[in-house]
XYZ file of C-alpha atoms in Angstrom:
285
model
C 22.606 7.310 -15.231
C 23.032 4.373 -13.706
C 20.535 1.193 -14.278
C 19.219 1.035 -10.543
C 17.683 4.461 -11.503
C 16.416 4.258 -14.280
C 15.141 0.068 -13.446
C 13.158 2.303 -10.444
C 11.845 4.807 -12.717
C 10.753 1.899 -14.796
C 9.458 0.357 -12.478
C 7.295 3.187 -11.125
C 5.880 4.022 -14.528
C 3.703 1.298 -14.976
C 1.775 1.948 -12.518
C 1.437 5.161 -14.387
C -0.583 4.859 -17.571
C -1.239 1.974 -20.309
C 0.630 4.145 -22.513
C 3.943 4.568 -20.120
C 3.694 1.378 -18.885
C 3.807 -0.604 -22.712
C 6.677 2.977 -23.401
C 8.873 0.378 -20.927
C 7.696 -3.128 -21.065
C 10.119 -3.792 -23.578
C 13.346 -2.848 -20.800
C 12.238 -4.479 -18.451
C 11.600 -7.303 -19.909
C 7.316 -7.164 -19.613
C 4.995 -8.390 -21.897
C 2.793 -5.408 -22.796
C -0.160 -4.193 -20.875
C -4.150 -3.781 -22.170
C -5.090 -0.812 -21.460
C -8.564 -2.975 -19.712
C -5.713 -4.540 -17.403
C -4.120 -1.327 -16.434
C -7.161 0.022 -15.230
C -8.801 -3.506 -13.429
C -5.275 -3.269 -11.397
C -4.579 1.026 -10.730
C -8.386 2.055 -11.118
C -10.346 -0.538 -9.686
C -8.606 -2.077 -7.436
C -5.583 -1.139 -6.251
C -4.900 2.623 -6.610
C -0.554 3.546 -6.824
C -1.472 6.189 -3.920
C -0.051 5.955 -0.698
C -2.518 7.727 1.113
C -4.923 4.999 0.102
C -2.456 2.796 2.329
C -1.197 5.198 5.051
C -3.638 7.541 5.698
C -7.019 7.110 8.636
C -9.687 7.084 6.200
C -8.010 5.107 3.202
C -8.966 6.527 0.254
C -7.755 8.809 -2.818
C -6.291 12.802 -1.073
C -6.321 13.509 2.926
C -3.846 13.459 5.608
C -2.217 10.644 3.614
C -1.416 13.028 -0.006
C -0.956 15.977 2.594
C 2.257 14.308 4.064
C 3.425 13.019 1.076
C 3.089 16.593 -0.730
C 4.825 18.285 2.854
C 7.952 16.089 1.817
C 8.086 17.415 -1.529
C 7.519 21.424 -0.023
C 11.269 20.517 1.619
C 12.999 19.559 -0.723
C 11.872 23.067 -2.261
C 9.904 21.566 -4.901
C 6.455 22.110 -6.289
C 4.263 19.146 -5.320
C 3.284 17.756 -8.203
C -1.217 17.264 -8.971
C -0.158 13.479 -7.221
C 2.521 14.142 -4.822
C 2.052 10.325 -3.653
C 1.623 8.987 -6.582
C 4.061 5.247 -7.164
C 5.317 7.006 -9.367
C 6.275 10.167 -8.853
C 7.588 9.370 -5.707
C 10.122 6.759 -7.386
C 10.797 9.061 -10.127
C 11.555 11.677 -7.113
C 14.046 8.838 -5.437
C 16.263 7.857 -8.630
C 16.435 11.592 -9.268
C 17.746 12.551 -5.654
C 20.007 9.050 -6.539
C 20.975 10.576 -9.288
C 22.131 14.536 -7.950
C 23.839 13.247 -5.027
C 26.136 11.286 -7.945
C 26.440 14.055 -10.325
C 27.301 16.449 -7.840
C 31.058 17.742 -7.102
C 30.232 18.415 -3.325
C 30.586 15.932 -0.709
C 27.766 17.581 1.897
C 25.012 18.667 -1.081
C 25.540 14.348 -2.000
C 25.341 14.000 1.433
C 22.652 15.667 1.841
C 20.392 14.280 -0.955
C 21.241 10.972 0.213
C 19.381 11.968 3.339
C 16.461 13.165 1.594
C 16.291 10.099 -0.826
C 16.938 7.406 2.406
C 14.300 9.778 4.083
C 12.081 9.227 1.440
C 11.876 5.649 1.007
C 11.164 5.024 4.821
C 8.477 7.184 5.353
C 6.597 7.435 2.331
C 7.268 4.432 0.021
C 8.614 1.197 1.727
C 5.783 1.515 4.940
C 3.192 0.502 1.942
C 5.109 -1.581 -0.365
C 5.481 -4.574 0.068
C 1.423 -4.828 0.570
C 0.425 -3.006 -1.899
C 2.264 -5.549 -4.512
C 1.519 -8.424 -2.823
C -1.859 -7.406 -3.390
C -2.130 -6.126 -6.901
C 0.002 -10.143 -7.250
C -3.207 -11.637 -6.035
C -5.103 -10.056 -8.990
C -4.450 -13.086 -11.053
C -3.472 -11.297 -14.174
C -0.192 -12.458 -15.329
C 1.588 -9.088 -17.084
C 1.073 -7.132 -13.401
C 2.406 -9.959 -11.126
C 5.435 -10.037 -13.219
C 5.280 -6.424 -12.986
C 5.319 -6.730 -8.615
C 8.064 -9.304 -9.018
C 10.168 -7.495 -10.574
C 9.463 -4.099 -7.745
C 9.168 -6.924 -5.370
C 13.782 -7.409 -5.333
C 14.167 -3.934 -6.546
C 12.704 -2.454 -4.044
C 14.390 -4.494 -0.667
C 17.641 -3.526 -1.986
C 16.825 -0.416 -1.623
C 15.603 -1.160 1.971
C 18.965 -2.964 2.553
C 20.655 0.186 2.006
C 18.850 1.574 4.924
C 20.668 3.033 7.861
C 18.595 1.444 11.634
C 16.419 4.579 12.143
C 15.103 5.431 15.845
C 11.176 4.967 15.319
C 8.900 4.179 12.823
C 7.546 5.929 9.701
C 5.257 8.855 11.083
C 2.286 7.269 9.156
C 2.548 3.997 11.416
C 3.631 6.222 14.595
C -0.042 8.500 13.959
C -2.524 5.085 12.396
C -5.715 4.919 14.804
C -5.269 2.522 17.468
C -7.837 -0.329 17.401
C -9.132 -2.322 20.519
C -12.189 -4.021 21.001
C -13.786 -1.788 23.915
C -13.373 1.375 20.852
C -16.740 3.020 20.901
C -19.106 2.862 18.395
C -17.368 -0.240 17.090
C -20.722 -2.388 15.060
C -21.732 -2.704 11.253
C -20.531 0.372 9.997
C -16.994 0.256 11.942
C -15.789 -2.834 11.122
C -16.353 -2.217 7.276
C -14.590 1.441 8.217
C -11.906 -0.333 10.023
C -11.455 -3.366 6.786
C -11.426 -1.419 4.039
C -8.695 0.597 5.526
C -5.353 -1.139 5.327
C -3.582 0.508 8.144
C -6.127 0.853 10.707
C -6.744 -3.420 10.011
C -2.980 -4.380 8.422
C -5.573 -6.348 5.274
C -6.167 -4.946 1.733
C -8.926 -5.372 0.947
C -9.480 -5.102 -3.282
C -12.725 -4.964 -5.065
C -11.212 -8.508 -6.603
C -10.852 -9.787 -3.688
C -13.872 -8.878 -2.200
C -15.844 -10.333 -4.897
C -13.840 -13.939 -4.455
C -14.273 -13.550 -1.060
C -18.195 -13.609 -1.152
C -17.877 -17.058 -3.049
C -16.137 -18.039 -0.254
C -18.577 -18.010 2.769
C -21.357 -18.735 0.120
C -22.620 -15.561 -0.344
C -24.337 -13.020 -3.091
C -21.689 -10.514 -4.290
C -23.193 -6.888 -5.376
C -21.225 -4.912 -7.449
C -20.176 -1.222 -6.258
C -17.520 0.259 -3.736
C -16.132 -1.790 -1.657
C -17.469 -0.764 1.385
C -20.666 -1.041 0.006
C -19.931 -4.732 -1.268
C -19.322 -5.435 2.402
C -22.048 -4.098 4.078
C -23.730 -6.397 1.604
C -21.779 -9.199 2.655
C -22.537 -8.583 6.381
C -26.464 -8.296 5.420
C -26.805 -11.508 3.932
C -24.638 -13.921 6.262
C -22.608 -11.214 9.499
C -21.768 -14.707 10.785
C -20.225 -16.289 7.647
C -19.050 -13.220 6.686
C -16.760 -12.231 10.078
C -15.182 -15.778 9.474
C -14.215 -14.989 6.018
C -12.876 -11.545 7.014
C -10.806 -13.080 9.741
C -9.484 -15.908 7.711
C -9.176 -12.879 5.584
C -6.872 -10.760 7.809
C -5.508 -14.671 9.570
C -4.065 -14.710 5.429
C -2.140 -11.298 5.905
C -1.498 -11.482 9.025
C 1.070 -14.698 7.605
C 2.506 -13.107 4.975
C 4.119 -9.635 7.440
C 4.859 -12.209 9.022
C 7.031 -13.575 6.656
C 8.772 -10.548 6.268
C 8.910 -9.223 9.200
C 12.564 -10.736 10.410
C 14.836 -7.249 11.191
C 12.269 -5.900 9.246
C 10.200 -3.667 11.837
C 7.785 -2.032 9.546
C 6.487 -5.945 8.793
C 5.885 -6.625 12.312
C 4.480 -3.053 12.728
C 1.767 -4.685 10.221
C 1.845 -8.080 11.221
C 0.364 -6.233 14.798
C -1.929 -4.366 13.008
C -3.534 -8.172 11.451
C -3.568 -9.901 14.322
C -5.728 -7.001 16.260
C -7.852 -7.262 13.642
C -8.504 -10.758 14.078
C -8.849 -10.309 18.061
C -12.065 -7.792 17.219
C -13.202 -9.866 14.242
C -13.734 -11.955 16.988
C -15.330 -10.541 20.380
C -18.795 -10.805 21.011
C -20.002 -7.094 20.580
C -19.924 -7.427 17.013
C -22.866 -7.170 14.526
C -26.510 -9.174 14.988
């Protein structure tokens, strides 16, 4: 087992549980994370599941999780209970790398390497850079440091990727948002803004609480859609202005990564569409 694979496996373990995170904290050079900090990051604000960021509903399970489970099955493996969890995906990625290095058969090594590259391209890289930004935004020093370690590690893996003929399937299949799409009212906007693959924005509970203060509104504690609807009910125009500024913040982040990365460019375009949509005259009154 090489340090490369062990590093990726350990970074993934941080998102698993508080105990697992503390077990790898020393080797990673991180301070131990408390149960409260781990829950705040990985349960309440940034669930480490690909489906939340790549699925059309922005929620656990569903199409996003099914797509990841299908990858496990394609390898002849039984999917774990949470096939799209970051811990499971990075562990599988490391396992494929180790297996390719250990086999004595060239054809087998090549097949395992192709599977590893496909796993990264389809199920890790499309959401991890933005996800790590969202974790860093939480202002939890230990987990901001974890995001800071994970970011260059996954960027190094991306640099080793070959040229791909098309965008990842989750991005190609993502619903397209247009200003003329029917049903874009308050409910439609709230659904859009809380679904990353549709909006290009990751709105966490903590960011919504801060946003309410920035917009001069009261924050209602609860599920993200509830909190955002409460903001709109208090002052639609102030909420629209804040949401447009938030989308612009995310667009700038994606653009900084877009040079040579068509995935980041796709996310930047998605955020730009959200900005345009928020400025249309048919928004909620």
